[in-house]
XYZ file of C-alpha atoms in Angstrom:
526
model
C 22.803 118.401 -166.398
C 20.725 119.152 -169.504
C 19.778 116.937 -172.446
C 20.360 118.877 -175.675
C 20.827 116.056 -178.185
C 17.762 117.037 -180.176
C 19.052 120.573 -180.656
C 22.514 119.810 -181.905
C 21.454 119.494 -185.537
C 20.003 122.998 -185.453
C 23.329 124.388 -184.322
C 25.396 122.542 -186.921
C 27.166 124.587 -189.558
C 27.973 123.578 -193.123
C 30.651 125.307 -195.157
C 29.938 125.871 -198.848
C 33.005 126.909 -200.842
C 32.180 128.910 -203.934
C 35.597 128.826 -205.487
C 38.812 127.261 -204.374
C 42.401 128.289 -204.729
C 45.746 128.154 -203.026
C 48.405 130.565 -201.960
C 50.673 131.690 -199.181
C 50.770 134.985 -197.267
C 54.243 136.172 -196.381
C 53.885 139.594 -194.799
C 55.926 138.751 -191.739
C 52.944 138.129 -189.482
C 51.564 134.804 -188.355
C 47.867 134.057 -188.836
C 47.198 134.723 -185.155
C 48.789 138.181 -185.391
C 46.826 139.452 -188.367
C 43.710 141.587 -188.049
C 40.380 140.607 -189.577
C 37.867 143.138 -190.908
C 34.204 142.098 -190.603
C 31.241 143.962 -192.082
C 27.669 143.881 -190.787
C 24.435 145.843 -191.200
C 23.657 145.280 -187.515
C 25.215 148.023 -185.414
C 24.838 148.121 -181.605
C 21.976 150.111 -180.140
C 23.914 150.586 -176.889
C 27.303 149.886 -175.312
C 25.803 149.073 -171.913
C 24.695 145.451 -171.334
C 21.990 146.609 -168.921
C 20.088 148.127 -171.857
C 20.592 145.471 -174.515
C 18.253 142.700 -175.571
C 19.201 142.912 -179.235
C 22.105 142.525 -181.639
C 24.358 144.656 -179.448
C 25.205 141.219 -178.069
C 27.452 140.623 -181.080
C 29.888 143.189 -179.731
C 29.399 142.249 -176.078
C 30.259 138.573 -176.601
C 33.700 139.607 -177.779
C 34.587 142.184 -175.128
C 32.848 140.954 -171.955
C 32.745 137.678 -170.070
C 29.728 135.927 -168.614
C 29.718 133.379 -165.803
C 28.947 130.580 -168.243
C 28.962 130.596 -172.016
C 28.756 128.423 -175.120
C 32.252 127.327 -176.175
C 32.566 126.438 -179.840
C 30.467 123.400 -180.715
C 28.525 123.366 -177.435
C 24.775 123.848 -177.008
C 24.715 123.759 -173.200
C 26.257 126.422 -170.946
C 29.776 125.701 -169.761
C 32.353 127.523 -167.683
C 33.487 130.989 -168.742
C 34.323 133.305 -165.830
C 33.179 130.735 -163.252
C 32.343 127.119 -162.534
C 28.597 126.894 -161.863
C 25.999 124.316 -160.900
C 22.572 123.904 -159.325
C 23.019 122.831 -155.731
C 21.894 119.284 -155.057
C 18.427 119.015 -153.591
C 17.535 122.595 -154.553
C 14.998 121.579 -157.253
C 16.659 123.958 -159.733
C 16.240 126.905 -157.362
C 19.764 127.542 -156.024
C 22.516 128.158 -158.577
C 26.070 128.560 -157.266
C 29.059 129.954 -159.181
C 32.706 130.015 -158.116
C 34.603 132.733 -159.984
C 37.942 131.691 -161.441
C 41.028 132.901 -159.642
C 43.011 135.830 -161.011
C 40.379 137.366 -163.301
C 40.656 141.099 -163.965
C 38.962 143.652 -166.145
C 41.009 145.168 -168.941
C 41.755 148.200 -166.732
C 43.372 145.957 -164.106
C 40.492 146.010 -161.599
C 39.626 142.701 -159.966
C 36.708 140.597 -161.206
C 35.251 138.795 -158.203
C 31.928 137.639 -156.805
C 30.983 141.178 -155.762
C 31.458 142.398 -159.335
C 29.190 139.584 -160.546
C 26.470 140.495 -158.065
C 26.803 144.189 -158.949
C 26.495 143.489 -162.686
C 23.288 141.469 -162.420
C 21.672 143.665 -159.776
C 22.202 146.850 -161.801
C 20.218 145.251 -164.644
C 17.311 144.848 -162.249
C 17.766 148.299 -160.681
C 17.939 150.158 -163.991
C 15.144 148.023 -165.486
C 15.616 149.601 -168.897
C 12.471 149.373 -171.010
C 13.061 146.669 -173.610
C 16.236 145.679 -171.805
C 17.292 142.290 -170.399
C 15.663 142.549 -166.968
C 12.755 140.614 -168.451
C 15.033 137.583 -168.618
C 15.509 137.589 -164.838
C 11.921 136.945 -163.768
C 12.856 133.833 -161.795
C 15.661 135.529 -159.837
C 14.846 136.269 -156.183
C 18.159 137.431 -154.728
C 21.920 137.214 -155.133
C 24.279 136.427 -152.278
C 28.055 136.686 -152.100
C 29.034 133.887 -149.709
C 32.799 134.149 -150.280
C 35.077 136.492 -152.241
C 34.982 134.040 -155.137
C 31.488 132.558 -154.703
C 28.102 133.959 -155.668
C 24.755 132.241 -155.146
C 21.599 132.944 -157.140
C 18.408 132.072 -155.265
C 15.409 131.683 -157.534
C 11.787 132.321 -156.619
C 10.713 129.216 -158.545
C 12.330 126.263 -160.260
C 13.986 127.400 -163.485
C 16.113 124.921 -165.385
C 16.720 127.588 -168.063
C 18.513 129.968 -165.667
C 22.037 128.848 -166.727
C 21.057 129.607 -170.321
C 20.028 133.123 -169.276
C 23.367 133.671 -167.539
C 25.127 132.567 -170.732
C 23.631 135.408 -172.767
C 25.763 138.515 -173.403
C 23.057 140.516 -171.599
C 24.514 139.121 -168.371
C 27.993 140.452 -169.158
C 30.101 141.169 -166.083
C 30.990 144.867 -165.749
C 33.420 146.752 -163.530
C 31.564 148.429 -160.612
C 34.041 151.311 -160.753
C 33.149 152.036 -164.372
C 29.386 151.444 -164.519
C 26.862 153.387 -162.374
C 24.646 151.189 -160.216
C 21.387 152.979 -161.041
C 21.777 154.385 -164.546
C 23.262 153.500 -167.901
C 26.801 154.362 -168.888
C 26.651 157.028 -171.594
C 30.237 158.112 -172.268
C 30.613 155.877 -175.327
C 33.246 153.722 -173.683
C 33.344 150.099 -172.613
C 35.401 148.078 -170.116
C 35.171 144.296 -169.907
C 37.245 141.181 -169.286
C 36.586 139.359 -172.553
C 38.873 138.236 -175.367
C 39.137 141.725 -176.864
C 39.391 145.342 -175.759
C 37.334 148.029 -177.491
C 39.961 150.557 -178.598
C 37.714 152.820 -180.633
C 34.021 153.046 -181.392
C 32.223 155.284 -183.857
C 28.472 154.778 -183.825
C 27.172 153.180 -187.041
C 30.694 153.299 -188.483
C 33.133 150.941 -186.805
C 34.448 149.203 -183.693
C 38.166 148.541 -183.316
C 39.006 145.510 -181.184
C 42.461 144.419 -180.039
C 43.503 141.439 -177.974
C 42.935 141.789 -174.256
C 46.359 140.944 -172.717
C 44.822 140.101 -169.347
C 42.101 137.772 -170.708
C 41.672 134.397 -169.018
C 38.919 132.322 -170.586
C 38.012 129.569 -173.020
C 38.302 131.598 -176.249
C 41.251 130.587 -178.397
C 41.929 133.799 -180.315
C 43.059 132.987 -183.821
C 43.684 136.559 -184.963
C 45.475 139.652 -183.722
C 42.362 141.806 -183.542
C 39.155 142.657 -185.371
C 37.727 145.730 -187.027
C 33.931 145.653 -187.283
C 32.539 147.970 -189.943
C 28.863 148.909 -189.776
C 26.964 149.417 -193.043
C 23.560 151.010 -193.536
C 22.884 148.890 -196.631
C 24.005 145.397 -197.562
C 24.831 146.412 -201.139
C 27.695 148.582 -199.939
C 28.836 145.790 -197.634
C 28.992 143.210 -200.435
C 30.825 145.684 -202.659
C 33.367 146.213 -199.881
C 33.851 142.434 -199.650
C 34.393 142.032 -203.388
C 36.821 144.954 -203.406
C 38.705 143.417 -200.454
C 37.975 146.335 -198.135
C 36.564 143.833 -195.644
C 37.380 140.157 -195.115
C 33.962 138.821 -194.135
C 30.315 139.813 -193.711
C 27.863 138.929 -190.999
C 24.126 139.731 -190.851
C 22.282 141.677 -193.485
C 22.870 139.828 -196.748
C 19.741 139.894 -198.888
C 18.449 136.733 -200.527
C 19.416 138.095 -203.933
C 22.942 138.719 -202.696
C 23.251 135.205 -201.307
C 22.050 133.724 -204.596
C 24.439 136.001 -206.488
C 27.383 134.984 -204.297
C 26.616 131.322 -204.936
C 26.890 131.831 -208.686
C 29.998 130.714 -210.541
C 31.085 133.976 -212.123
C 34.302 136.016 -212.303
C 33.390 138.657 -209.690
C 32.975 135.904 -207.088
C 36.477 134.602 -207.592
C 38.207 134.207 -204.259
C 35.018 134.267 -202.173
C 33.299 131.651 -200.033
C 29.918 131.375 -198.350
C 29.335 129.687 -194.990
C 25.728 128.710 -194.272
C 24.259 128.287 -190.795
C 20.934 126.524 -190.300
C 20.042 128.820 -187.465
C 16.817 129.466 -185.615
C 16.244 133.133 -186.411
C 12.617 134.013 -187.103
C 10.497 136.926 -188.365
C 6.991 137.713 -187.183
C 4.324 140.400 -186.946
C 3.209 141.939 -183.664
C -0.346 143.209 -183.136
C -0.808 145.966 -180.567
C -4.354 145.378 -179.377
C -4.492 148.771 -177.678
C -4.814 150.229 -181.170
C -8.384 150.239 -182.495
C -7.383 148.996 -185.958
C -6.331 145.558 -184.679
C -8.114 145.440 -181.323
C -10.781 143.119 -182.719
C -9.776 139.468 -182.929
C -11.569 138.920 -186.291
C -9.285 141.509 -187.917
C -6.191 139.688 -186.710
C -7.642 136.321 -187.724
C -8.424 137.639 -191.200
C -4.813 138.773 -191.602
C -3.628 135.326 -190.477
C -5.983 133.797 -193.038
C -4.557 135.906 -195.866
C -0.778 135.914 -195.411
C 0.858 133.643 -197.965
C 4.192 132.631 -196.484
C 5.183 130.486 -199.462
C 4.879 133.441 -201.836
C 6.642 135.701 -199.349
C 9.742 133.541 -198.975
C 9.873 132.615 -202.678
C 9.546 136.161 -203.978
C 11.610 137.981 -201.392
C 14.005 135.413 -199.939
C 14.597 133.071 -202.891
C 15.250 129.892 -200.945
C 17.214 131.475 -198.111
C 14.222 131.216 -195.762
C 11.256 128.906 -195.243
C 7.659 129.433 -194.087
C 7.092 129.389 -190.334
C 3.762 128.418 -188.772
C 4.842 128.438 -185.138
C 6.785 130.835 -182.942
C 9.085 127.893 -182.152
C 11.116 127.186 -185.308
C 12.216 123.920 -186.838
C 15.159 122.358 -185.082
C 13.952 123.395 -181.628
C 12.034 120.991 -179.387
C 8.331 121.834 -179.370
C 8.100 123.094 -182.952
C 4.625 122.726 -184.482
C 2.681 123.939 -187.510
C -0.163 125.287 -185.394
C -0.991 128.340 -187.531
C -1.237 126.189 -190.639
C -3.322 123.620 -188.755
C -5.786 126.347 -187.750
C -5.923 128.515 -190.888
C -4.740 126.217 -193.678
C -3.891 127.688 -197.075
C -4.390 131.436 -197.647
C -8.026 132.017 -198.526
C -9.517 135.484 -199.214
C -13.067 134.091 -199.116
C -12.567 132.725 -195.594
C -10.944 135.988 -194.503
C -13.914 137.932 -195.853
C -16.313 135.610 -194.043
C -14.440 136.181 -190.758
C -14.755 139.951 -191.108
C -18.353 139.956 -192.266
C -19.390 137.738 -189.358
C -17.977 140.426 -187.074
C -19.937 143.142 -188.867
C -16.866 144.588 -190.620
C -17.901 145.465 -194.180
C -15.483 148.243 -195.188
C -11.766 147.743 -195.960
C -9.763 147.916 -192.739
C -7.080 150.599 -192.738
C -3.802 149.414 -191.246
C -0.384 150.929 -190.560
C 2.514 148.466 -190.780
C 5.879 149.492 -189.325
C 9.317 147.989 -189.871
C 12.959 148.832 -189.168
C 15.071 149.888 -192.128
C 18.516 148.965 -190.813
C 18.315 145.991 -188.448
C 17.445 142.860 -190.414
C 18.911 143.605 -193.815
C 17.795 145.212 -197.050
C 15.135 142.565 -197.749
C 12.877 143.936 -195.011
C 11.332 146.677 -197.162
C 10.493 144.263 -200.025
C 9.065 141.838 -197.456
C 6.614 144.431 -196.166
C 5.762 145.513 -199.690
C 4.798 141.899 -200.408
C 2.670 141.708 -197.247
C 0.900 144.901 -198.321
C 0.294 143.434 -201.803
C -1.181 140.253 -200.363
C -3.540 141.978 -197.923
C -4.703 144.666 -200.327
C -5.142 142.092 -203.093
C -8.016 140.634 -201.082
C -9.878 143.947 -201.140
C -10.294 143.645 -197.362
C -7.431 145.859 -196.183
C -5.708 149.118 -197.029
C -2.128 149.086 -195.746
C 0.228 152.020 -195.267
C 3.888 151.131 -194.742
C 6.304 153.013 -192.498
C 10.035 152.382 -192.064
C 12.373 153.813 -189.437
C 15.989 153.242 -188.371
C 16.304 150.781 -185.491
C 16.786 153.228 -182.625
C 13.720 155.273 -183.588
C 11.741 152.154 -184.448
C 12.611 150.527 -181.105
C 11.657 153.627 -179.144
C 8.330 153.774 -180.978
C 7.175 150.204 -180.407
C 8.297 150.300 -176.773
C 5.947 153.251 -176.305
C 3.114 151.345 -177.972
C 2.966 153.713 -180.951
C 2.614 151.096 -183.704
C -0.567 149.076 -184.338
C 1.270 146.410 -186.388
C 5.026 146.028 -186.610
C 7.600 143.517 -187.730
C 10.250 142.030 -185.519
C 13.013 139.498 -185.860
C 14.194 137.164 -183.148
C 17.621 135.644 -182.870
C 17.500 133.203 -179.956
C 18.993 134.110 -176.606
C 19.541 130.388 -176.172
C 18.430 127.236 -178.058
C 15.363 126.311 -176.025
C 11.608 126.579 -176.787
C 11.182 128.710 -173.666
C 13.097 131.472 -175.421
C 10.576 131.612 -178.276
C 7.560 131.933 -175.977
C 8.432 133.552 -172.629
C 9.943 136.837 -173.924
C 6.730 137.741 -175.774
C 4.115 137.182 -173.078
C 3.255 138.954 -169.828
C 2.530 142.515 -168.782
C 6.129 143.532 -169.428
C 7.660 141.792 -172.386
C 10.353 142.502 -174.943
C 7.792 143.863 -177.416
C 6.472 146.729 -175.311
C 2.909 145.507 -175.954
C 1.461 143.656 -172.943
C 0.205 140.172 -173.794
C -1.563 138.748 -170.758
C -2.003 134.975 -170.900
C -2.274 133.486 -167.386
C -2.328 129.944 -168.744
C 1.046 130.417 -170.423
C 2.781 132.490 -167.763
C 1.121 130.967 -164.715
C 0.936 127.290 -165.670
C 2.773 126.115 -168.769
C 6.048 128.008 -168.410
C 6.468 127.237 -164.681
C 5.752 123.555 -165.300
C 8.293 123.362 -168.128
C 10.982 125.103 -166.080
C 10.907 122.399 -163.451
C 12.195 119.939 -166.035
C 15.973 119.866 -166.534
C 15.607 117.459 -169.471
C 14.578 120.106 -171.971
C 13.614 117.534 -174.595
C 10.796 116.463 -172.284
C 8.863 119.760 -172.331
C 7.338 119.616 -175.805
C 3.752 119.132 -174.608
C 3.801 122.371 -172.599
C 5.101 124.373 -175.527
C 2.653 122.844 -177.982
C -0.152 123.937 -175.669
C 1.342 127.435 -175.413
C 1.424 127.711 -179.183
C -2.208 126.653 -179.468
C -3.092 129.552 -177.172
C -1.036 131.908 -179.329
C -2.911 130.772 -182.431
C -6.200 131.366 -180.666
C -5.200 134.915 -179.651
C -3.311 135.909 -182.841
C -1.250 138.490 -180.999
C 1.851 137.358 -182.864
C 1.964 136.026 -186.416
C 5.067 133.980 -187.350
C 6.168 134.500 -190.945
C 9.417 132.677 -191.711
C 12.622 131.272 -190.336
C 15.850 131.923 -192.106
C 19.376 130.820 -192.588
C 22.416 132.847 -191.640
C 25.294 133.346 -194.011
C 28.867 134.445 -193.582
C 30.397 135.594 -196.861
C 34.167 135.842 -196.748
C 37.341 135.904 -198.744
C 38.581 132.399 -199.364
C 41.693 133.060 -197.280
C 39.535 133.498 -194.149
C 39.196 130.391 -192.008
C 36.879 129.648 -189.082
C 33.535 130.809 -190.453
C 32.018 127.387 -189.813
C 32.890 127.720 -186.100
C 32.161 131.406 -185.615
C 28.443 131.307 -184.757
C 27.415 130.166 -181.300
C 23.943 128.692 -180.503
C 22.679 132.248 -179.939
C 23.789 133.036 -183.532
C 26.287 135.524 -182.117
C 29.591 135.939 -183.943
C 32.607 134.725 -181.988
C 35.222 136.900 -183.696
C 38.109 134.978 -182.183
C 37.402 131.994 -184.429
C 38.232 133.908 -187.612
C 41.762 133.812 -188.972
C 43.665 134.410 -192.163
C 45.036 131.260 -193.723
C 48.775 131.349 -194.282
C 48.359 128.499 -196.777
C 45.577 126.265 -198.137
């Protein structure tokens, strides 16, 4: 149905073994019965899918099901809880799903077409600010036409709709457990996925055990998973080296990656798995704030930022400069910001400001989250401050907040300039443009661009061959360069550091860069 050949290289994973060894575990348990302990600096912001458009998905993917999903090695949506397809002759406007027979939630309640409709409609009803309702803009209505069949009628052609349904945001919830018009707040979770959430302590840990009633594509290779949440990556790496955890995911600093690659005694028995993912970092300008309301100010910043220095000093080869909101490896990638602004040039930046009558240093407040994207975030913003102030054209004050406070602040429009990261919902250029534009977008700062939202995106969504939409997305990026509402900085690589007895790291990341915990296992011999 969709042509994804050009994206497969971006989803490929390469395993880099730091040190090798051999041995046999003989504790009486098979590999599929043993628990795995995974550390991460990315703790959930919520346990309710209706509120999550962030890294809470990492937990959701492992405890909920979606109608379609990305089985290991796939970059197009395939069957999970249902068999789905666009109806013939519907011009990508009628999407029908037949729910698999015998599915139940972990509490024994039936998962049927009504539960599917309920789950998606409550996202729209609750419409949580910064939540996933923004992904459902093309959805008109949902109909249950049989106990096992649900039909999604779209208000316009949208070939990306199956990709939206494959995101953990569209997790299927039990209507008896989740209120229709408000978020669940009791700290509990009920799903139908590979695992059951036995215990959850916010910012501390999540205990997952096998769901005995699970029926789906996931081949669970372990007996359960403990996810430990760390505030700082240093403590996480120490826990790995001291064998308190088996693997890490999200949050390793560049220095830590380089250190783990080194051939030295403390790395004995460790391995590093590298993913050439499509995660990006960028700055957001809130034009309702006077400090960046003027386009020349934003253009001057774009003229000054030195991405090469940023990634070399802070990320030490674990990231690369990004000059487009669409990263390398995704159809439609360009270098539009470089084409427009060229190399960093303080003289040109000064000329831009002076032509606008701005003669005094511009005072700016830059905001970032301290606990979402890893410990390198603070040094990254310190480097941005150094670059801008080094020109003599700006005075920058830095502010850092934990994710929940940071998220609440930018959604209220409190920050003039702030940094965000983006891990793709799905591997398509649409997902690097559409979420950031429109009156209501994921950033909480309206970015009205009728040409993008009214012409280019609708035209691209009529095309099921997603490799054929590059022209539309190149045009969209030219508009973004003209407006300088968003400033791409870099795209990175994802790393899983693990004990050498842990297998499956090379298969654990799906195209949304979400960890599929069921792929991890403990080798009984190697």
